[in-house]
Structures are given as C-alpha cells and as structure tokens.
PDB file of N, CA, C and O in Angstrom:
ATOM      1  N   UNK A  22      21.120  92.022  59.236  1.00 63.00           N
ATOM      2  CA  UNK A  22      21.138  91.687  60.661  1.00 63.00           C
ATOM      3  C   UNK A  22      22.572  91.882  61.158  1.00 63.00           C
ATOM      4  O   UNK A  22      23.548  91.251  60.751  1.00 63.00           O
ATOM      5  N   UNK A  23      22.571  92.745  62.002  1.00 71.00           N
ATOM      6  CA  UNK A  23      24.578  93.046  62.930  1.00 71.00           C
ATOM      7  C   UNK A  23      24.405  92.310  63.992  1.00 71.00           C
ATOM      8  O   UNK A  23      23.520  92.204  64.843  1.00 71.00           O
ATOM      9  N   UNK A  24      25.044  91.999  63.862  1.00 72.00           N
ATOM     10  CA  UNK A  24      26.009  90.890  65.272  1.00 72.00           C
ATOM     11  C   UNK A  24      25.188  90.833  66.756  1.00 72.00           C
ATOM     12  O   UNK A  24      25.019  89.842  67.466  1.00 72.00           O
ATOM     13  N   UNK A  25      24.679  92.401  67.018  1.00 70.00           N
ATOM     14  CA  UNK A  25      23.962  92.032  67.831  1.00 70.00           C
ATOM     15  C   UNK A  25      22.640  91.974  68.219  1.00 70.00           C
ATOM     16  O   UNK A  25      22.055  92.241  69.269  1.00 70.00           O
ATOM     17  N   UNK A  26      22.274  91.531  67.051  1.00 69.00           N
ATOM     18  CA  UNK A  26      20.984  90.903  66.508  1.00 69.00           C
ATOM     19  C   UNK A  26      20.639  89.538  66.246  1.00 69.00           C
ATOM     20  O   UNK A  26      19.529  89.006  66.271  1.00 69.00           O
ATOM     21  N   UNK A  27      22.071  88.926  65.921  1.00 64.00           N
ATOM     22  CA  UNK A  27      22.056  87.867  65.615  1.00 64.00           C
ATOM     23  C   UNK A  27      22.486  86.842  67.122  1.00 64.00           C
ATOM     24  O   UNK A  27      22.088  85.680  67.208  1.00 64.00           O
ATOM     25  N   UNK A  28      23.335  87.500  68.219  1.00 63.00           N
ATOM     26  CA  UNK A  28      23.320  87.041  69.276  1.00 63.00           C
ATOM     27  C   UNK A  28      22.036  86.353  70.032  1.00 63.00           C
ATOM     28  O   UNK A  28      21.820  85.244  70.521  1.00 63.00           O
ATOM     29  N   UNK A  29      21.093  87.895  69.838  1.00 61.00           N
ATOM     30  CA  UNK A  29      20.260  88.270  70.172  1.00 61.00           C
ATOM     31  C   UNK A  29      18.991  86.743  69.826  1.00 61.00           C
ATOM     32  O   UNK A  29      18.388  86.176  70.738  1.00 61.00           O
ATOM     33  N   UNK A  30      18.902  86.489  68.813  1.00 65.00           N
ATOM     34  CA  UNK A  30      18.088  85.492  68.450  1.00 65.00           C
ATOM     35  C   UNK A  30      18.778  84.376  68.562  1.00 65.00           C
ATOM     36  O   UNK A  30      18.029  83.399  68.572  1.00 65.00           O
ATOM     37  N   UNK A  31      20.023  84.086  68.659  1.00 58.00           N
ATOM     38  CA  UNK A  31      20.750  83.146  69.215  1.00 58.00           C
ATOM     39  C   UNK A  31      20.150  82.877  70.767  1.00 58.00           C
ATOM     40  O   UNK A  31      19.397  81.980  71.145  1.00 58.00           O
ATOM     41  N   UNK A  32      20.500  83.512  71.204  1.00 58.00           N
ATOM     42  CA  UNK A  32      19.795  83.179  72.881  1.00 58.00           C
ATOM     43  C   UNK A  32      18.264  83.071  73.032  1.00 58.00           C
ATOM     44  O   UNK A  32      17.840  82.474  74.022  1.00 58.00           O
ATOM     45  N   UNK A  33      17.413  83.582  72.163  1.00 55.00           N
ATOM     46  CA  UNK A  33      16.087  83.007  72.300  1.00 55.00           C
ATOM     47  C   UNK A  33      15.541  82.071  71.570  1.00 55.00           C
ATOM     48  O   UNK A  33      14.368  81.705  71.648  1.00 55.00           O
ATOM     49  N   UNK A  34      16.700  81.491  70.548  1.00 62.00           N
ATOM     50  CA  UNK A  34      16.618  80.078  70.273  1.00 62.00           C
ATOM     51  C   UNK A  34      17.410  78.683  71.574  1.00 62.00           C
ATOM     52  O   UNK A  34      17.013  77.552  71.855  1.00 62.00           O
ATOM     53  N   UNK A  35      18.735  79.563  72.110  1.00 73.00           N
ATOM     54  CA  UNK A  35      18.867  78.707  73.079  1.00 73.00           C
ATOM     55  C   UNK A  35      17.816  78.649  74.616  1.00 73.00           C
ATOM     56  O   UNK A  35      17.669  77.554  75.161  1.00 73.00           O
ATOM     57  N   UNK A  36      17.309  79.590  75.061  1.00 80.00           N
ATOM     58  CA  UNK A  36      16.394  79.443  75.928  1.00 80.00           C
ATOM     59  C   UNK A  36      14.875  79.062  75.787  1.00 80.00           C
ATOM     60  O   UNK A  36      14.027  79.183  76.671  1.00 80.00           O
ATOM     61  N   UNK A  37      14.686  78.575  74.500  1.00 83.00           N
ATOM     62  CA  UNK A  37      13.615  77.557  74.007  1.00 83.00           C
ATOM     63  C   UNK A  37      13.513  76.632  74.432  1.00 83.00           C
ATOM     64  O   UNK A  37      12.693  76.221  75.253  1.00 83.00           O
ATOM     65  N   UNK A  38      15.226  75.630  73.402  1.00 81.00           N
ATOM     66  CA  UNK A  38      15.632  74.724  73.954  1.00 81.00           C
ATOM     67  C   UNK A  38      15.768  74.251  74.931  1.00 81.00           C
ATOM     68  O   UNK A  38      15.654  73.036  75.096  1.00 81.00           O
ATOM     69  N   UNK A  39      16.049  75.078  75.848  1.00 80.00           N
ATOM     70  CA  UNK A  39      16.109  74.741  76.976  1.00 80.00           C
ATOM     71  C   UNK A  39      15.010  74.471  77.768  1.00 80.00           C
ATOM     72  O   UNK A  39      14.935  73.552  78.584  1.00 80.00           O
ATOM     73  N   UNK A  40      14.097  75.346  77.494  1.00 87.00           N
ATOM     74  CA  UNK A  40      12.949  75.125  78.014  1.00 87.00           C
ATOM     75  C   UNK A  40      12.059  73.392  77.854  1.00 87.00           C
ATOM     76  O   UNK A  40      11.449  72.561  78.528  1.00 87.00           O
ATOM     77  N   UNK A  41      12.529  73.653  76.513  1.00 88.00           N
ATOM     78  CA  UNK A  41      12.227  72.162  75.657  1.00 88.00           C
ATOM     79  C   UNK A  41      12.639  71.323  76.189  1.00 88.00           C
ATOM     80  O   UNK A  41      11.954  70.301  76.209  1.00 88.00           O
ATOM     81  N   UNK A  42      13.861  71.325  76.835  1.00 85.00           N
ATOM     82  CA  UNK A  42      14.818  70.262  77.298  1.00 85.00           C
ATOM     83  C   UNK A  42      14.031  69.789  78.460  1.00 85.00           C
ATOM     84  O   UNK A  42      13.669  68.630  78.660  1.00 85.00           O
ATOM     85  N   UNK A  43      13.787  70.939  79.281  1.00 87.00           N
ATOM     86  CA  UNK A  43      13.529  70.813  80.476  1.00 87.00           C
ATOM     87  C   UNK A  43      12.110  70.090  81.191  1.00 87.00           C
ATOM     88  O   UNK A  43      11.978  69.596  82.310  1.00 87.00           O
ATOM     89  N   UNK A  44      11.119  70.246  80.064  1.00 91.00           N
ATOM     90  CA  UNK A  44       9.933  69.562  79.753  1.00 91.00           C
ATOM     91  C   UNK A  44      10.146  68.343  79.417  1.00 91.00           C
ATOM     92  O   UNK A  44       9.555  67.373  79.890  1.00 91.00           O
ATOM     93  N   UNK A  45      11.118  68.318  78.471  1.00 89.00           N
ATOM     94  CA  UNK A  45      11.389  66.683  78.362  1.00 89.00           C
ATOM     95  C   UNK A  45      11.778  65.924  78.996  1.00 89.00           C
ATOM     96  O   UNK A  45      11.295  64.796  78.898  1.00 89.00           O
ATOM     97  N   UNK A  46      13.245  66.282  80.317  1.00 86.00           N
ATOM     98  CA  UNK A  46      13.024  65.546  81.503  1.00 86.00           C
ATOM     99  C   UNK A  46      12.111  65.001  82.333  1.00 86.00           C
ATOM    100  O   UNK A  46      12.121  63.901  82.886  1.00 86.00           O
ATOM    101  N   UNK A  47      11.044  66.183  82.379  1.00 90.00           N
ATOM    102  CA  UNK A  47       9.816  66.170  83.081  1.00 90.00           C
ATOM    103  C   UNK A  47       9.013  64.680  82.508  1.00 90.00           C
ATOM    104  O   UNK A  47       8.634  63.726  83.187  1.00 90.00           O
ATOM    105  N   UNK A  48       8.946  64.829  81.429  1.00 91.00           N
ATOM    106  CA  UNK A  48       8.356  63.566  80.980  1.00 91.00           C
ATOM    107  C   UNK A  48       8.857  62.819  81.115  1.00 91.00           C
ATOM    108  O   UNK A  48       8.273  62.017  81.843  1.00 91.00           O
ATOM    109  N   UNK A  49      10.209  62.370  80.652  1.00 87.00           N
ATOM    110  CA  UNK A  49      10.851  61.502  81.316  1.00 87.00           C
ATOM    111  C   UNK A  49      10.930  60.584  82.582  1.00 87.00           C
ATOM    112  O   UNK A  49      11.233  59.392  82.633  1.00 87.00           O
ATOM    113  N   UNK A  50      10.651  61.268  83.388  1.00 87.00           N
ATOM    114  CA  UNK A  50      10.483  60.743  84.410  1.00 87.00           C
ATOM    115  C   UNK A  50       8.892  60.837  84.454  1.00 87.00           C
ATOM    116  O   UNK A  50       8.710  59.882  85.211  1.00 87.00           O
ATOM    117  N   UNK A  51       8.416  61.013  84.352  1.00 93.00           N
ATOM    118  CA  UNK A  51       6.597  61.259  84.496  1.00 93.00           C
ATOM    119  C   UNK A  51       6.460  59.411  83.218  1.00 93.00           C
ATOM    120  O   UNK A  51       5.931  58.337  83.503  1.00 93.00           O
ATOM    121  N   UNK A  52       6.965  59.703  82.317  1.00 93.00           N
ATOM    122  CA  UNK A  52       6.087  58.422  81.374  1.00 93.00           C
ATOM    123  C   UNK A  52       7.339  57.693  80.836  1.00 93.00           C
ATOM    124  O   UNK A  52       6.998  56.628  80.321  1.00 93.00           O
ATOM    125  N   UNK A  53       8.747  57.915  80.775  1.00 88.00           N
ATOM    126  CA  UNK A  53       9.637  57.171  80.576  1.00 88.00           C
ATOM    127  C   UNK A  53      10.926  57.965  79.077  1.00 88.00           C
ATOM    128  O   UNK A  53      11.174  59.133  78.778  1.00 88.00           O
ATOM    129  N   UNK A  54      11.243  57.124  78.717  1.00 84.00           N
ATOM    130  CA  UNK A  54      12.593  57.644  77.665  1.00 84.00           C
ATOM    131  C   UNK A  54      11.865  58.287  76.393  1.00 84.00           C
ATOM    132  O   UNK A  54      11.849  59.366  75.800  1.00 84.00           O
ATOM    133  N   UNK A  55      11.305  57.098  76.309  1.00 87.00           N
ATOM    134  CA  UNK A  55      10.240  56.929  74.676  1.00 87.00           C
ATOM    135  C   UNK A  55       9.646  58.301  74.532  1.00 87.00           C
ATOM    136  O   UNK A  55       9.839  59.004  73.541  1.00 87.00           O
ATOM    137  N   UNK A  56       8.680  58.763  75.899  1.00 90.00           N
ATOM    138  CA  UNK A  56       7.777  59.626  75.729  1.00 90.00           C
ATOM    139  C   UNK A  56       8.984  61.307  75.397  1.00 90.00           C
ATOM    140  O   UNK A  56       9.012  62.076  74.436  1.00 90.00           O
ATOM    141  N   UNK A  57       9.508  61.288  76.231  1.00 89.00           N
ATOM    142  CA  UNK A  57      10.630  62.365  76.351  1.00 89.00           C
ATOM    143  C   UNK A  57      11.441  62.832  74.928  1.00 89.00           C
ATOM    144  O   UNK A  57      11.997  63.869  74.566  1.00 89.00           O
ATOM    145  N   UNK A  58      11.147  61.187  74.181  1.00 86.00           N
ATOM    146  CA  UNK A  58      12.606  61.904  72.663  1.00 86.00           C
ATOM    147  C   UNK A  58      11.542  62.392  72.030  1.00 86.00           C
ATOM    148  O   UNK A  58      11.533  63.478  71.450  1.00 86.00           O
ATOM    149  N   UNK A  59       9.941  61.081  72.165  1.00 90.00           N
ATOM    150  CA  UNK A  59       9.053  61.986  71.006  1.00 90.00           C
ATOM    151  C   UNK A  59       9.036  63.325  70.810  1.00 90.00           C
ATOM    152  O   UNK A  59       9.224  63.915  69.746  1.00 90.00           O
ATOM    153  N   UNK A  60       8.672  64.046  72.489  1.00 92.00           N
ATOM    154  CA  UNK A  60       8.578  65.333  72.617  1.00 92.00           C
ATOM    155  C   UNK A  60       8.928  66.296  72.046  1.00 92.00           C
ATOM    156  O   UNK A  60       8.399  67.390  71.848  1.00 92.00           O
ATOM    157  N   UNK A  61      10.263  65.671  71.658  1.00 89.00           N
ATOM    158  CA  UNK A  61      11.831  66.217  71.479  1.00 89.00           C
ATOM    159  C   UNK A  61      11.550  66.682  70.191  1.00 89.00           C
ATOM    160  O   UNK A  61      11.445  67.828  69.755  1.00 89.00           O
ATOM    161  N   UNK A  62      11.403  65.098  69.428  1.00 88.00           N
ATOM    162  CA  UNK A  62      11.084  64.953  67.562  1.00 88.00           C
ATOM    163  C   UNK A  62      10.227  65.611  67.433  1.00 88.00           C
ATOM    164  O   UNK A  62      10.491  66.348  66.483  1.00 88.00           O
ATOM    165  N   UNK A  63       9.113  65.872  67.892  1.00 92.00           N
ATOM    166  CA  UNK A  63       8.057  66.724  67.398  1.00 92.00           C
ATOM    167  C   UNK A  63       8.463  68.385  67.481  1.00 92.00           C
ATOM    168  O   UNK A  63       7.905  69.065  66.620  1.00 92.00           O
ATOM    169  N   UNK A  64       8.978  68.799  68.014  1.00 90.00           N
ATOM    170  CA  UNK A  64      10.046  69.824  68.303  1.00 90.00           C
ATOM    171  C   UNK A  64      11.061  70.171  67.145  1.00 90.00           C
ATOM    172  O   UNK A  64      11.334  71.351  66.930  1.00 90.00           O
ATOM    173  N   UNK A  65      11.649  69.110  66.359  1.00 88.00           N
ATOM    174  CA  UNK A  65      12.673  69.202  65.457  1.00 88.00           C
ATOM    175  C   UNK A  65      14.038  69.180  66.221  1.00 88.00           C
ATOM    176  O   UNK A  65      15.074  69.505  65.642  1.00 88.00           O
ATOM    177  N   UNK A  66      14.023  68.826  67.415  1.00 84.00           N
ATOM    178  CA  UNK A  66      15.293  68.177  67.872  1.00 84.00           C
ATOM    179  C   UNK A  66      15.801  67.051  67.918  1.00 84.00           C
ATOM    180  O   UNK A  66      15.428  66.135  68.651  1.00 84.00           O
ATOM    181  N   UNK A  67      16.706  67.023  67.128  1.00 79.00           N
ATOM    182  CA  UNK A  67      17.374  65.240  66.735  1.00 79.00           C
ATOM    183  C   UNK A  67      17.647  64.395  67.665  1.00 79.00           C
ATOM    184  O   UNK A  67      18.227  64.597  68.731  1.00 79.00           O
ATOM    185  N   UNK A  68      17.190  63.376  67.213  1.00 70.00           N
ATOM    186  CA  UNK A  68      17.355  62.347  68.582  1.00 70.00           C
ATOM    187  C   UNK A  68      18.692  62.273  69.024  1.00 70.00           C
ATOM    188  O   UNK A  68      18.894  62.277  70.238  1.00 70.00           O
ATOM    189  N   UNK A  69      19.580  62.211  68.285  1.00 80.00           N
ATOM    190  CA  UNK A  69      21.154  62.208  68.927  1.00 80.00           C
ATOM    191  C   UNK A  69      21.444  63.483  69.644  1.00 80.00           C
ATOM    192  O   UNK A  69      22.263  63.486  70.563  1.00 80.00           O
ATOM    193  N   UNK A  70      20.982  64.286  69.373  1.00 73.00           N
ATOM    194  CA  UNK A  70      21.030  65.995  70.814  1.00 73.00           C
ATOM    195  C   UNK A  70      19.968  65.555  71.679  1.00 73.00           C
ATOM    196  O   UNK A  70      20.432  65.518  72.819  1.00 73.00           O
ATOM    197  N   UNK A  71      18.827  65.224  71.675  1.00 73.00           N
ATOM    198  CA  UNK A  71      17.885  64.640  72.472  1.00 73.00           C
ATOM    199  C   UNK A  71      18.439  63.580  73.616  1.00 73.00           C
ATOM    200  O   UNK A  71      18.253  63.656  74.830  1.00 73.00           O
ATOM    201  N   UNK A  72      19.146  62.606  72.914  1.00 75.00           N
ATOM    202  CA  UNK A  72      19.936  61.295  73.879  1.00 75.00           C
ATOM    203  C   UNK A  72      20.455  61.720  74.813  1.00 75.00           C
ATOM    204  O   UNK A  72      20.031  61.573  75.959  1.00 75.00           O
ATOM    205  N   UNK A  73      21.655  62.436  74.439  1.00 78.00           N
ATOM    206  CA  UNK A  73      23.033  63.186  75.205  1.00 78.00           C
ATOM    207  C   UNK A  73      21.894  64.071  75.844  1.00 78.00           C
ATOM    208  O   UNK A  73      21.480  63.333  76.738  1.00 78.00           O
ATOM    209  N   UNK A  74      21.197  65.162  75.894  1.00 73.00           N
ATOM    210  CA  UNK A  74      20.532  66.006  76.906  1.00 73.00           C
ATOM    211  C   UNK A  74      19.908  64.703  78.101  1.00 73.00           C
ATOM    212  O   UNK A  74      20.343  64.644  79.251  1.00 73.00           O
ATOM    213  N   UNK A  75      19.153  64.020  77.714  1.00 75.00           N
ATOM    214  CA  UNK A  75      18.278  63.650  78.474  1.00 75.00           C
ATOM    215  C   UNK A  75      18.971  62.599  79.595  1.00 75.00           C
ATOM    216  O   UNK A  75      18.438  62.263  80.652  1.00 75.00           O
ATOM    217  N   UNK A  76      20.550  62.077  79.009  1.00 74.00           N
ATOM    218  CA  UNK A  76      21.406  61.131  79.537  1.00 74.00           C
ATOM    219  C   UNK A  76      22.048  61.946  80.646  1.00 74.00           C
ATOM    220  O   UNK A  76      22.089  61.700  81.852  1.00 74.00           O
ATOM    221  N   UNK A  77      22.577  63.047  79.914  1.00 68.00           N
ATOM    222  CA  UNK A  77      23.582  63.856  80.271  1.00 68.00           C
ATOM    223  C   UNK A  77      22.639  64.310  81.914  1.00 68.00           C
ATOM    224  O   UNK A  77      23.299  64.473  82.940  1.00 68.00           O
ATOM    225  N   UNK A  78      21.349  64.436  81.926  1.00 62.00           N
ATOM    226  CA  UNK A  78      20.591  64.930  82.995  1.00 62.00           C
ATOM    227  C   UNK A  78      20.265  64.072  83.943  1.00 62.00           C
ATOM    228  O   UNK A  78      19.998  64.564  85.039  1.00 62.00           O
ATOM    229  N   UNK A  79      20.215  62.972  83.833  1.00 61.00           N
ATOM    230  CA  UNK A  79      20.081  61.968  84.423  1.00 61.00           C
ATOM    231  C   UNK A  79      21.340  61.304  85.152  1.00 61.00           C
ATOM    232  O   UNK A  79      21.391  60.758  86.254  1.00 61.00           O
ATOM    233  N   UNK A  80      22.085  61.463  84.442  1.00 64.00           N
ATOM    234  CA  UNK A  80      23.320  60.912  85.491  1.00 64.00           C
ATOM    235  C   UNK A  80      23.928  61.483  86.450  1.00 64.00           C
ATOM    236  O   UNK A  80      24.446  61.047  87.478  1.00 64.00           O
ATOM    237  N   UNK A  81      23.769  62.922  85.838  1.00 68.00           N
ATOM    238  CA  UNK A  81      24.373  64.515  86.935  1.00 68.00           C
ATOM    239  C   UNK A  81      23.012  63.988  88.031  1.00 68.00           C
ATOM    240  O   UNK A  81      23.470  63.851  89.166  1.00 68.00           O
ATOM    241  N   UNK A  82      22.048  63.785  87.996  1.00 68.00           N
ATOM    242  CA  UNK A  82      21.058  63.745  89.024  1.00 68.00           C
ATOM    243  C   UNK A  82      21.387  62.573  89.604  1.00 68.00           C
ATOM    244  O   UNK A  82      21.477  62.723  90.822  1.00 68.00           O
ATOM    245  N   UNK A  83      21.609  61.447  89.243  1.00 72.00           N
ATOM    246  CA  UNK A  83      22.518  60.591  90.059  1.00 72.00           C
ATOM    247  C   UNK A  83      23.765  60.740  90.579  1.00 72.00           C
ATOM    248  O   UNK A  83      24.231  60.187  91.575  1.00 72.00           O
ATOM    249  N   UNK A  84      24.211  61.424  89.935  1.00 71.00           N
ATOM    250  CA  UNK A  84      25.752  61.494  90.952  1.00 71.00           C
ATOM    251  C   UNK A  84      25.582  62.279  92.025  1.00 71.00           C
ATOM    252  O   UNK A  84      26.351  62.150  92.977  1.00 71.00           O
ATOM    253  N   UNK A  85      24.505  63.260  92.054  1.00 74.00           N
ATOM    254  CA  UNK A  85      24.253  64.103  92.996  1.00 74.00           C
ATOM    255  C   UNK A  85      23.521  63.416  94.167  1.00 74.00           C
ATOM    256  O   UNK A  85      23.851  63.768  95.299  1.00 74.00           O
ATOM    257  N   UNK A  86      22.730  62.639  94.050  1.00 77.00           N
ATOM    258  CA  UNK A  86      22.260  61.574  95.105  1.00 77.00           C
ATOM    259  C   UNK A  86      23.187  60.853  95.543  1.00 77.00           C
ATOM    260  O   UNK A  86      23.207  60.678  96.762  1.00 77.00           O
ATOM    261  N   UNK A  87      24.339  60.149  94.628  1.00 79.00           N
ATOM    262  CA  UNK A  87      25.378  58.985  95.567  1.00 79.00           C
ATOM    263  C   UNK A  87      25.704  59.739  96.315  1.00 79.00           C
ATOM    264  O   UNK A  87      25.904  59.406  97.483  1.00 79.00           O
ATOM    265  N   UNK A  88      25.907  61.322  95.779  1.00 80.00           N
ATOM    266  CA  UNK A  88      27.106  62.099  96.293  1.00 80.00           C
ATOM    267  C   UNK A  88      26.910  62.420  97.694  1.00 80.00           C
ATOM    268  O   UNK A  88      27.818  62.406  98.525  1.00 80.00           O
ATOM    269  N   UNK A  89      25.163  62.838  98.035  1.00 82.00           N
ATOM    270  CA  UNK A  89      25.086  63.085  98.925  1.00 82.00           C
ATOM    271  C   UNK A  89      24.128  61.746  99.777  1.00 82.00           C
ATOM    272  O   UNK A  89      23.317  61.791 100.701  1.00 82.00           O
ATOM    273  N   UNK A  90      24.696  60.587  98.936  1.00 83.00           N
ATOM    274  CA  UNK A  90      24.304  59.392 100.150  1.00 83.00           C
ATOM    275  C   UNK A  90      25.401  59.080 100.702  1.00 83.00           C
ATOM    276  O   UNK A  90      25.468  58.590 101.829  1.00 83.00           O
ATOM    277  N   UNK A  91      26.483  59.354  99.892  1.00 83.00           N
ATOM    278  CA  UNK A  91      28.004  58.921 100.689  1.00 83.00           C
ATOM    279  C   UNK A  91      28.110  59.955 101.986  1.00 83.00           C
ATOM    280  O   UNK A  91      28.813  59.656 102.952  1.00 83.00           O
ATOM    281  N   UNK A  92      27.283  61.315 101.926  1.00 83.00           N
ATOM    282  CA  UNK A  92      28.087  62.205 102.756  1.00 83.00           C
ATOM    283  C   UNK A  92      27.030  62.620 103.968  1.00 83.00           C
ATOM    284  O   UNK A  92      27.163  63.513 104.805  1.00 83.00           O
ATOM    285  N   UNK A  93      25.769  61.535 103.761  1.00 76.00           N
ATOM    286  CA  UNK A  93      24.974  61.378 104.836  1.00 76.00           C
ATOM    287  C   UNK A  93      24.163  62.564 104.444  1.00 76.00           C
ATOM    288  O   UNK A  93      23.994  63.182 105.495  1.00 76.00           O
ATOM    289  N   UNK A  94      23.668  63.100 103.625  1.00 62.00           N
ATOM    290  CA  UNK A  94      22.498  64.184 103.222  1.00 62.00           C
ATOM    291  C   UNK A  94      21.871  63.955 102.545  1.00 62.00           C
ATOM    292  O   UNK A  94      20.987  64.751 102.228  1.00 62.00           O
TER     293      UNK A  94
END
C-alpha cells in the first residue's frame, strides 16, 4: 500500500466517523447521553473519544445560542 492509498482509506475511515459522530448527536438529543455513547460502543468507539465528541458538540452549540442571544438573533 503507497502513501496514497493509505491517505486514501484514512479519510474513509475518518468520514465514517464522522458520520457516526453525527448520528450520535442526533440521539443524543432525541433519547439522551446514555443512548448516544451506546451507539458509539457498539461502533468500537471508546467512550473517552465518544465523551469529548459528544461534549465537545454540545457546548459549541451552546455558545452559539448565548452568542447569538447576547447579539439579539
């Protein structure tokens, strides 16, 4: 496998994830935390990359609401 092959499956392992990720928010908010890491675990994504994604998404989505309650939008 050359380099750009291996990129190559690099990015369609990261746009999985992501996809993965992105479903798991969904649940998240649809059935709560619990339901969202299972998702995750059944997946083979560790709950400690699971935490930080699902935290990490949630707070950017709050700051984006104060942000635009402070600025009247």
């Amino acid at each position: 496998m050359d380099e750009t092959e291996r990129r190559q499956e690099d990015r369609r392992q990261d746009h999985e994830t992501a996809a993965q990720l992105h479903e798991a928010a969904a649940l998240k908010r649809a059935f709560g935390s619990d339901a969202a890491q299972r998702f995750l675990k059944l997946r083979g994504i560790n709950d400690e990359l699971a935490q930080e994604a699902l935290l990490e998404n949630y707070d950017r989505r709050q700051a984006a609401r104060r942000a635009r309650a402070l600025t009247g939008g």
